[in-house]
Amino acid sequence: MDILRLLIDERAVVIFSRSTCGICYSMKQLISSYGANPTVYELDEMANGREIERALQALGCQPTVPAVFIGQRFIGGANEVISLQVQGGLVPLLLDAGAIWIWNRAT
């Protein structure tokens, strides 16, 4: 768990991903579409990727990627992020975390 804390500390949005994961790509695109600049860790490109994956599993991530943290808080995977977005809760989280500073909802 300490390894995750080191990677997410002081970052507004962190996404643990795999470079070949289509759903991970969609999560990165969704969050970026709001103007956020997430820190992305591609586990398949990291020497300690397996260790990080075990830590994510210990948090309850199943599957382990994508795993999204906003404001140093574990949000969940794709289903949780999409659910937040549909319910209108994603933007407030991004704003509170300082990932985006302004949001102008088109009418």
CSV table of N, CA, C and O in Angstrom, one decimal:
chain,number,residue,atom,x,y,z
A,1,MET,N,0.8,-1.2,0.0
A,1,MET,CA,0.0,0.0,0.0
A,1,MET,C,0.9,1.3,0.0
A,1,MET,O,0.5,2.2,-0.6
A,2,ASP,N,2.0,1.2,0.6
A,2,ASP,CA,2.9,2.3,0.7
A,2,ASP,C,3.4,2.7,-0.7
A,2,ASP,O,3.5,3.9,-1.0
A,3,ILE,N,3.6,1.7,-1.6
A,3,ILE,CA,4.0,2.0,-2.9
A,3,ILE,C,2.9,2.8,-3.7
A,3,ILE,O,3.3,3.8,-4.4
A,4,LEU,N,1.7,2.6,-3.5
A,4,LEU,CA,0.6,3.3,-4.1
A,4,LEU,C,0.6,4.8,-3.5
A,4,LEU,O,0.5,5.7,-4.3
A,5,ARG,N,0.8,4.9,-2.2
A,5,ARG,CA,0.8,6.2,-1.6
A,5,ARG,C,1.8,7.1,-2.2
A,5,ARG,O,1.6,8.3,-2.5
A,6,LEU,N,3.0,6.5,-2.4
A,6,LEU,CA,4.1,7.3,-3.0
A,6,LEU,C,3.8,7.8,-4.4
A,6,LEU,O,4.2,8.9,-4.8
A,7,LEU,N,3.0,6.9,-5.2
A,7,LEU,CA,2.7,7.3,-6.6
A,7,LEU,C,1.5,8.2,-6.7
A,7,LEU,O,1.4,9.0,-7.7
A,8,ILE,N,0.6,8.2,-5.7
A,8,ILE,CA,-0.6,9.1,-5.9
A,8,ILE,C,-0.4,10.4,-5.1
A,8,ILE,O,-1.2,11.3,-5.3
A,9,ASP,N,0.5,10.4,-4.1
A,9,ASP,CA,0.6,11.6,-3.2
A,9,ASP,C,0.9,12.8,-4.0
A,9,ASP,O,1.7,12.8,-4.9
A,10,GLU,N,0.1,13.9,-3.7
A,10,GLU,CA,0.3,15.2,-4.3
A,10,GLU,C,0.0,15.3,-5.8
A,10,GLU,O,0.4,16.2,-6.5
A,11,ARG,N,-0.8,14.3,-6.3
A,11,ARG,CA,-1.2,14.3,-7.7
A,11,ARG,C,-2.8,14.4,-7.7
A,11,ARG,O,-3.4,13.6,-7.0
A,12,ALA,N,-3.3,15.2,-8.5
A,12,ALA,CA,-4.8,15.4,-8.5
A,12,ALA,C,-5.5,14.2,-9.1
A,12,ALA,O,-6.5,13.8,-8.5
A,13,VAL,N,-5.0,13.7,-10.1
A,13,VAL,CA,-5.6,12.5,-10.8
A,13,VAL,C,-4.5,11.5,-11.2
A,13,VAL,O,-3.5,11.9,-11.8
A,14,VAL,N,-4.7,10.3,-10.8
A,14,VAL,CA,-3.8,9.2,-11.1
A,14,VAL,C,-4.6,8.0,-11.7
A,14,VAL,O,-5.6,7.6,-11.2
A,15,ILE,N,-4.1,7.5,-12.8
A,15,ILE,CA,-4.7,6.4,-13.5
A,15,ILE,C,-3.6,5.3,-13.6
A,15,ILE,O,-2.6,5.5,-14.3
A,16,PHE,N,-3.9,4.1,-13.1
A,16,PHE,CA,-3.1,3.0,-13.3
A,16,PHE,C,-3.7,2.2,-14.5
A,16,PHE,O,-4.9,2.0,-14.5
A,17,SER,N,-2.8,1.9,-15.4
A,17,SER,CA,-3.3,1.4,-16.7
A,17,SER,C,-2.4,0.4,-17.3
A,17,SER,O,-1.3,0.1,-16.7
A,18,ARG,N,-2.7,-0.1,-18.4
A,18,ARG,CA,-1.8,-0.9,-19.3
A,18,ARG,C,-1.9,-0.3,-20.6
A,18,ARG,O,-2.9,0.1,-21.1
A,19,SER,N,-0.7,-0.3,-21.3
A,19,SER,CA,-0.7,0.4,-22.6
A,19,SER,C,-1.6,-0.2,-23.7
A,19,SER,O,-1.9,0.4,-24.6
A,20,THR,N,-1.9,-1.5,-23.5
A,20,THR,CA,-2.7,-2.2,-24.5
A,20,THR,C,-4.2,-2.3,-24.1
A,20,THR,O,-5.0,-3.0,-24.8
A,21,CYS,N,-4.6,-1.7,-23.0
A,21,CYS,CA,-6.0,-1.8,-22.5
A,21,CYS,C,-6.9,-0.7,-23.1
A,21,CYS,O,-6.7,0.5,-22.9
A,22,GLY,N,-7.9,-1.1,-23.9
A,22,GLY,CA,-8.8,-0.2,-24.5
A,22,GLY,C,-9.6,0.6,-23.5
A,22,GLY,O,-9.9,1.8,-23.7
A,23,ILE,N,-10.1,-0.1,-22.5
A,23,ILE,CA,-10.9,0.6,-21.5
A,23,ILE,C,-10.1,1.6,-20.7
A,23,ILE,O,-10.6,2.7,-20.4
A,24,CYS,N,-8.8,1.3,-20.5
A,24,CYS,CA,-7.9,2.3,-19.8
A,24,CYS,C,-7.8,3.5,-20.7
A,24,CYS,O,-7.8,4.6,-20.2
A,25,TYR,N,-7.6,3.3,-22.0
A,25,TYR,CA,-7.5,4.4,-22.9
A,25,TYR,C,-8.8,5.3,-22.8
A,25,TYR,O,-8.7,6.5,-22.8
A,26,SER,N,-9.9,4.7,-22.8
A,26,SER,CA,-11.2,5.4,-22.7
A,26,SER,C,-11.3,6.2,-21.4
A,26,SER,O,-11.7,7.4,-21.4
A,27,MET,N,-10.8,5.7,-20.3
A,27,MET,CA,-10.8,6.4,-19.0
A,27,MET,C,-9.9,7.6,-19.1
A,27,MET,O,-10.2,8.7,-18.6
A,28,LYS,N,-8.7,7.4,-19.7
A,28,LYS,CA,-7.8,8.5,-19.9
A,28,LYS,C,-8.4,9.6,-20.7
A,28,LYS,O,-8.3,10.8,-20.4
A,29,GLN,N,-9.1,9.2,-21.8
A,29,GLN,CA,-9.7,10.2,-22.7
A,29,GLN,C,-10.8,10.9,-22.0
A,29,GLN,O,-11.0,12.2,-22.1
A,30,LEU,N,-11.7,10.2,-21.3
A,30,LEU,CA,-12.8,10.8,-20.6
A,30,LEU,C,-12.3,11.9,-19.6
A,30,LEU,O,-12.8,13.0,-19.6
A,31,ILE,N,-11.4,11.5,-18.7
A,31,ILE,CA,-10.9,12.5,-17.7
A,31,ILE,C,-10.2,13.6,-18.4
A,31,ILE,O,-10.3,14.8,-18.0
A,32,SER,N,-9.4,13.4,-19.4
A,32,SER,CA,-8.7,14.5,-20.1
A,32,SER,C,-9.7,15.4,-20.8
A,32,SER,O,-9.4,16.6,-21.0
A,33,SER,N,-10.8,14.9,-21.3
A,33,SER,CA,-11.8,15.7,-22.0
A,33,SER,C,-12.4,16.8,-21.1
A,33,SER,O,-12.9,17.8,-21.7
A,34,TYR,N,-12.2,16.7,-19.8
A,34,TYR,CA,-12.7,17.8,-18.9
A,34,TYR,C,-11.6,18.8,-18.7
A,34,TYR,O,-11.8,19.7,-17.9
A,35,GLY,N,-10.4,18.6,-19.3
A,35,GLY,CA,-9.3,19.5,-19.1
A,35,GLY,C,-8.3,19.1,-18.0
A,35,GLY,O,-7.3,19.8,-17.8
A,36,ALA,N,-8.5,17.9,-17.4
A,36,ALA,CA,-7.6,17.4,-16.4
A,36,ALA,C,-6.4,16.8,-17.1
A,36,ALA,O,-6.5,16.3,-18.3
A,37,ASN,N,-5.3,16.8,-16.5
A,37,ASN,CA,-4.0,16.2,-17.0
A,37,ASN,C,-3.6,15.1,-16.0
A,37,ASN,O,-2.8,15.3,-15.1
A,38,PRO,N,-4.2,13.9,-16.2
A,38,PRO,CA,-3.9,12.8,-15.2
A,38,PRO,C,-2.5,12.3,-15.3
A,38,PRO,O,-1.9,12.3,-16.4
A,39,THR,N,-1.9,11.9,-14.2
A,39,THR,CA,-0.7,11.1,-14.1
A,39,THR,C,-1.0,9.7,-14.4
A,39,THR,O,-1.9,9.1,-13.8
A,40,VAL,N,-0.4,9.1,-15.5
A,40,VAL,CA,-0.8,7.8,-15.9
A,40,VAL,C,0.4,6.9,-15.7
A,40,VAL,O,1.6,7.2,-16.1
A,41,TYR,N,0.2,5.8,-15.0
A,41,TYR,CA,1.2,4.7,-14.8
A,41,TYR,C,0.8,3.5,-15.6
A,41,TYR,O,-0.2,2.9,-15.4
A,42,GLU,N,1.6,3.2,-16.7
A,42,GLU,CA,1.4,2.0,-17.5
A,42,GLU,C,2.1,0.9,-16.8
A,42,GLU,O,3.3,0.7,-16.9
A,43,LEU,N,1.4,0.0,-16.2
A,43,LEU,CA,2.0,-1.1,-15.4
A,43,LEU,C,2.8,-2.0,-16.2
A,43,LEU,O,3.8,-2.5,-15.7
A,44,ASP,N,2.4,-2.2,-17.4
A,44,ASP,CA,3.2,-3.2,-18.3
A,44,ASP,C,4.5,-2.5,-18.8
A,44,ASP,O,5.3,-3.2,-19.3
A,45,GLU,N,4.7,-1.3,-18.5
A,45,GLU,CA,6.0,-0.6,-18.9
A,45,GLU,C,6.8,-0.2,-17.7
A,45,GLU,O,7.9,0.4,-17.8
A,46,MET,N,6.4,-0.7,-16.5
A,46,MET,CA,7.2,-0.3,-15.3
A,46,MET,C,7.8,-1.6,-14.7
A,46,MET,O,7.3,-2.7,-14.7
A,47,ALA,N,9.1,-1.4,-14.2
A,47,ALA,CA,9.8,-2.5,-13.6
A,47,ALA,C,9.1,-3.1,-12.4
A,47,ALA,O,9.1,-4.3,-12.2
A,48,ASN,N,8.4,-2.3,-11.6
A,48,ASN,CA,7.7,-2.7,-10.5
A,48,ASN,C,6.2,-2.8,-10.7
A,48,ASN,O,5.4,-2.8,-9.8
A,49,GLY,N,5.8,-3.0,-11.9
A,49,GLY,CA,4.4,-3.1,-12.3
A,49,GLY,C,3.7,-4.2,-11.6
A,49,GLY,O,2.5,-4.0,-11.2
A,50,ARG,N,4.3,-5.4,-11.4
A,50,ARG,CA,3.6,-6.5,-10.7
A,50,ARG,C,3.4,-6.2,-9.3
A,50,ARG,O,2.3,-6.5,-8.7
A,51,GLU,N,4.3,-5.5,-8.7
A,51,GLU,CA,4.2,-5.1,-7.2
A,51,GLU,C,3.0,-4.1,-7.1
A,51,GLU,O,2.2,-4.2,-6.2
A,52,ILE,N,3.0,-3.2,-8.0
A,52,ILE,CA,1.9,-2.2,-8.0
A,52,ILE,C,0.5,-2.9,-8.2
A,52,ILE,O,-0.5,-2.6,-7.5
A,53,GLU,N,0.5,-3.8,-9.1
A,53,GLU,CA,-0.7,-4.6,-9.4
A,53,GLU,C,-1.2,-5.3,-8.2
A,53,GLU,O,-2.4,-5.4,-7.9
A,54,ARG,N,-0.3,-5.9,-7.4
A,54,ARG,CA,-0.6,-6.6,-6.2
A,54,ARG,C,-1.2,-5.7,-5.1
A,54,ARG,O,-2.2,-6.0,-4.5
A,55,ALA,N,-0.7,-4.5,-5.1
A,55,ALA,CA,-1.2,-3.5,-4.1
A,55,ALA,C,-2.6,-3.0,-4.5
A,55,ALA,O,-3.4,-2.8,-3.7
A,56,LEU,N,-2.8,-2.9,-5.8
A,56,LEU,CA,-4.2,-2.5,-6.3
A,56,LEU,C,-5.2,-3.7,-6.0
A,56,LEU,O,-6.3,-3.4,-5.6
A,57,GLN,N,-4.7,-4.9,-6.2
A,57,GLN,CA,-5.6,-6.0,-5.8
A,57,GLN,C,-6.0,-6.0,-4.4
A,57,GLN,O,-7.1,-6.3,-4.0
A,58,ALA,N,-5.0,-5.6,-3.5
A,58,ALA,CA,-5.2,-5.6,-2.1
A,58,ALA,C,-6.3,-4.5,-1.8
A,58,ALA,O,-7.0,-4.6,-0.8
A,59,LEU,N,-6.4,-3.5,-2.6
A,59,LEU,CA,-7.4,-2.4,-2.4
A,59,LEU,C,-8.8,-2.9,-2.9
A,59,LEU,O,-9.8,-2.3,-2.6
A,60,GLY,N,-8.8,-4.0,-3.6
A,60,GLY,CA,-10.1,-4.5,-4.1
A,60,GLY,C,-10.3,-4.3,-5.6
A,60,GLY,O,-11.4,-4.5,-6.1
A,61,CYS,N,-9.3,-3.9,-6.3
A,61,CYS,CA,-9.4,-3.6,-7.8
A,61,CYS,C,-9.5,-5.0,-8.5
A,61,CYS,O,-8.6,-5.8,-8.4
A,62,GLN,N,-10.6,-5.2,-9.1
A,62,GLN,CA,-10.8,-6.4,-9.9
A,62,GLN,C,-11.6,-6.1,-11.1
A,62,GLN,O,-12.8,-5.9,-10.9
A,63,PRO,N,-11.1,-6.0,-12.3
A,63,PRO,CA,-9.7,-6.1,-12.6
A,63,PRO,C,-8.8,-5.0,-12.1
A,63,PRO,O,-9.4,-4.0,-11.7
A,64,THR,N,-7.6,-5.2,-12.2
A,64,THR,CA,-6.7,-4.2,-11.5
A,64,THR,C,-6.5,-2.9,-12.3
A,64,THR,O,-6.2,-1.9,-11.7
A,65,VAL,N,-6.8,-2.9,-13.6
A,65,VAL,CA,-6.8,-1.7,-14.4
A,65,VAL,C,-8.0,-1.6,-15.2
A,65,VAL,O,-8.6,-2.6,-15.6
A,66,PRO,N,-8.5,-0.4,-15.5
A,66,PRO,CA,-7.9,0.9,-14.9
A,66,PRO,C,-8.3,1.1,-13.5
A,66,PRO,O,-9.3,0.6,-13.0
A,67,ALA,N,-7.4,1.7,-12.8
A,67,ALA,CA,-7.7,2.1,-11.4
A,67,ALA,C,-7.5,3.6,-11.3
A,67,ALA,O,-6.4,4.1,-11.6
A,68,VAL,N,-8.5,4.3,-10.9
A,68,VAL,CA,-8.5,5.7,-10.9
A,68,VAL,C,-8.5,6.3,-9.5
A,68,VAL,O,-9.4,5.9,-8.7
A,69,PHE,N,-7.6,7.2,-9.2
A,69,PHE,CA,-7.6,8.0,-8.0
A,69,PHE,C,-7.8,9.4,-8.3
A,69,PHE,O,-7.1,10.0,-9.2
A,70,ILE,N,-8.6,10.1,-7.6
A,70,ILE,CA,-8.9,11.5,-7.7
A,70,ILE,C,-8.7,12.1,-6.3
A,70,ILE,O,-9.4,11.7,-5.4
A,71,GLY,N,-7.9,13.1,-6.2
A,71,GLY,CA,-7.6,13.8,-4.9
A,71,GLY,C,-7.1,12.8,-3.9
A,71,GLY,O,-7.5,12.8,-2.8
A,72,GLN,N,-6.2,11.9,-4.4
A,72,GLN,CA,-5.6,10.9,-3.5
A,72,GLN,C,-6.6,9.8,-3.0
A,72,GLN,O,-6.3,9.0,-2.1
A,73,ARG,N,-7.8,9.8,-3.5
A,73,ARG,CA,-8.9,8.9,-3.0
A,73,ARG,C,-9.1,7.9,-4.2
A,73,ARG,O,-9.3,8.3,-5.3
A,74,PHE,N,-9.2,6.6,-3.8
A,74,PHE,CA,-9.5,5.6,-4.8
A,74,PHE,C,-10.9,5.7,-5.2
A,74,PHE,O,-11.8,5.6,-4.4
A,75,ILE,N,-11.2,5.9,-6.5
A,75,ILE,CA,-12.5,6.1,-7.0
A,75,ILE,C,-13.0,4.7,-7.5
A,75,ILE,O,-14.1,4.3,-7.3
A,76,GLY,N,-12.1,4.0,-8.2
A,76,GLY,CA,-12.5,2.6,-8.7
A,76,GLY,C,-12.0,2.5,-10.1
A,76,GLY,O,-11.1,3.1,-10.6
A,77,GLY,N,-12.7,1.5,-10.8
A,77,GLY,CA,-12.4,1.2,-12.2
A,77,GLY,C,-13.3,1.9,-13.1
A,77,GLY,O,-14.0,2.9,-12.8
A,78,ALA,N,-13.4,1.4,-14.3
A,78,ALA,CA,-14.2,2.0,-15.4
A,78,ALA,C,-15.7,2.2,-15.0
A,78,ALA,O,-16.3,3.2,-15.2
A,79,ASN,N,-16.3,1.1,-14.4
A,79,ASN,CA,-17.7,1.2,-14.1
A,79,ASN,C,-18.0,2.3,-13.1
A,79,ASN,O,-19.0,3.0,-13.2
A,80,GLU,N,-17.1,2.5,-12.1
A,80,GLU,CA,-17.3,3.5,-11.1
A,80,GLU,C,-17.2,4.9,-11.7
A,80,GLU,O,-17.9,5.8,-11.4
A,81,VAL,N,-16.2,5.1,-12.5
A,81,VAL,CA,-15.9,6.4,-13.1
A,81,VAL,C,-17.1,6.8,-14.1
A,81,VAL,O,-17.6,7.9,-14.0
A,82,ILE,N,-17.5,5.8,-14.9
A,82,ILE,CA,-18.6,6.1,-15.8
A,82,ILE,C,-19.9,6.4,-15.0
A,82,ILE,O,-20.6,7.3,-15.4
A,83,SER,N,-20.1,5.7,-14.0
A,83,SER,CA,-21.3,5.9,-13.1
A,83,SER,C,-21.2,7.3,-12.5
A,83,SER,O,-22.2,8.0,-12.6
A,84,LEU,N,-20.1,7.7,-12.0
A,84,LEU,CA,-19.9,9.1,-11.5
A,84,LEU,C,-20.2,10.1,-12.6
A,84,LEU,O,-20.9,11.1,-12.4
A,85,GLN,N,-19.7,9.9,-13.8
A,85,GLN,CA,-19.8,10.8,-14.9
A,85,GLN,C,-21.3,10.9,-15.3
A,85,GLN,O,-21.8,12.0,-15.4
A,86,VAL,N,-22.0,9.8,-15.4
A,86,VAL,CA,-23.4,9.8,-15.7
A,86,VAL,C,-24.3,10.6,-14.7
A,86,VAL,O,-25.2,11.3,-15.0
A,87,GLN,N,-23.9,10.4,-13.4
A,87,GLN,CA,-24.6,11.0,-12.3
A,87,GLN,C,-24.2,12.5,-12.1
A,87,GLN,O,-24.8,13.1,-11.2
A,88,GLY,N,-23.3,12.9,-12.8
A,88,GLY,CA,-22.8,14.3,-12.7
A,88,GLY,C,-21.8,14.5,-11.5
A,88,GLY,O,-21.6,15.7,-11.1
A,89,GLY,N,-21.2,13.5,-11.0
A,89,GLY,CA,-20.3,13.6,-9.9
A,89,GLY,C,-18.9,13.7,-10.2
A,89,GLY,O,-18.0,14.0,-9.4
A,90,LEU,N,-18.5,13.4,-11.5
A,90,LEU,CA,-17.1,13.4,-11.9
A,90,LEU,C,-16.5,14.8,-11.9
A,90,LEU,O,-15.4,15.0,-11.3
A,91,VAL,N,-17.2,15.7,-12.5
A,91,VAL,CA,-16.6,17.1,-12.5
A,91,VAL,C,-16.4,17.7,-11.1
A,91,VAL,O,-15.4,18.3,-10.9
A,92,PRO,N,-17.4,17.6,-10.2
A,92,PRO,CA,-17.1,18.1,-8.9
A,92,PRO,C,-15.9,17.5,-8.2
A,92,PRO,O,-15.2,18.2,-7.5
A,93,LEU,N,-15.7,16.2,-8.4
A,93,LEU,CA,-14.5,15.6,-7.8
A,93,LEU,C,-13.2,16.1,-8.4
A,93,LEU,O,-12.3,16.4,-7.7
A,94,LEU,N,-13.2,16.3,-9.7
A,94,LEU,CA,-12.1,16.9,-10.4
A,94,LEU,C,-11.8,18.3,-9.9
A,94,LEU,O,-10.7,18.7,-9.7
A,95,LEU,N,-12.9,19.1,-9.8
A,95,LEU,CA,-12.8,20.5,-9.3
A,95,LEU,C,-12.2,20.5,-7.8
A,95,LEU,O,-11.3,21.2,-7.5
A,96,ASP,N,-12.8,19.6,-7.0
A,96,ASP,CA,-12.3,19.6,-5.6
A,96,ASP,C,-10.9,19.2,-5.4
A,96,ASP,O,-10.2,19.6,-4.5
A,97,ALA,N,-10.4,18.3,-6.3
A,97,ALA,CA,-9.0,17.8,-6.3
A,97,ALA,C,-8.0,18.8,-6.9
A,97,ALA,O,-6.8,18.6,-6.8
A,98,GLY,N,-8.6,19.9,-7.5
A,98,GLY,CA,-7.7,20.8,-8.2
A,98,GLY,C,-7.2,20.3,-9.6
A,98,GLY,O,-6.2,20.9,-10.1
A,99,ALA,N,-7.8,19.3,-10.1
A,99,ALA,CA,-7.4,18.8,-11.4
A,99,ALA,C,-7.9,19.7,-12.5
A,99,ALA,O,-7.3,19.7,-13.6
A,100,ILE,N,-9.0,20.3,-12.3
A,100,ILE,CA,-9.5,21.4,-13.2
A,100,ILE,C,-9.9,22.6,-12.4
A,100,ILE,O,-10.3,22.4,-11.2
A,101,TRP,N,-9.9,23.7,-12.9
A,101,TRP,CA,-10.1,24.9,-12.1
A,101,TRP,C,-11.5,25.6,-12.5
A,101,TRP,O,-12.0,26.3,-11.7
A,102,ILE,N,-12.0,25.3,-13.7
A,102,ILE,CA,-13.2,26.0,-14.1
A,102,ILE,C,-13.9,25.0,-15.0
A,102,ILE,O,-13.4,24.2,-15.7
A,103,TRP,N,-15.2,25.0,-14.8
A,103,TRP,CA,-16.1,24.2,-15.7
A,103,TRP,C,-17.3,25.0,-16.1
A,103,TRP,O,-18.0,25.5,-15.3
A,104,ASN,N,-17.4,25.1,-17.4
A,104,ASN,CA,-18.6,25.8,-17.9
A,104,ASN,C,-19.5,24.8,-18.7
A,104,ASN,O,-19.1,24.4,-19.8
A,105,ARG,N,-20.5,24.5,-18.0
A,105,ARG,CA,-21.4,23.5,-18.6
A,105,ARG,C,-22.2,24.2,-19.7
A,105,ARG,O,-22.9,25.2,-19.5
A,106,ALA,N,-22.1,23.6,-20.9
A,106,ALA,CA,-22.9,24.1,-22.1
A,106,ALA,C,-24.4,23.9,-21.8
A,106,ALA,O,-24.8,22.9,-21.3
A,107,THR,N,-25.2,24.9,-22.1
A,107,THR,CA,-26.6,24.8,-21.9
A,107,THR,C,-27.3,24.3,-23.2
A,107,THR,O,-26.8,24.3,-24.2
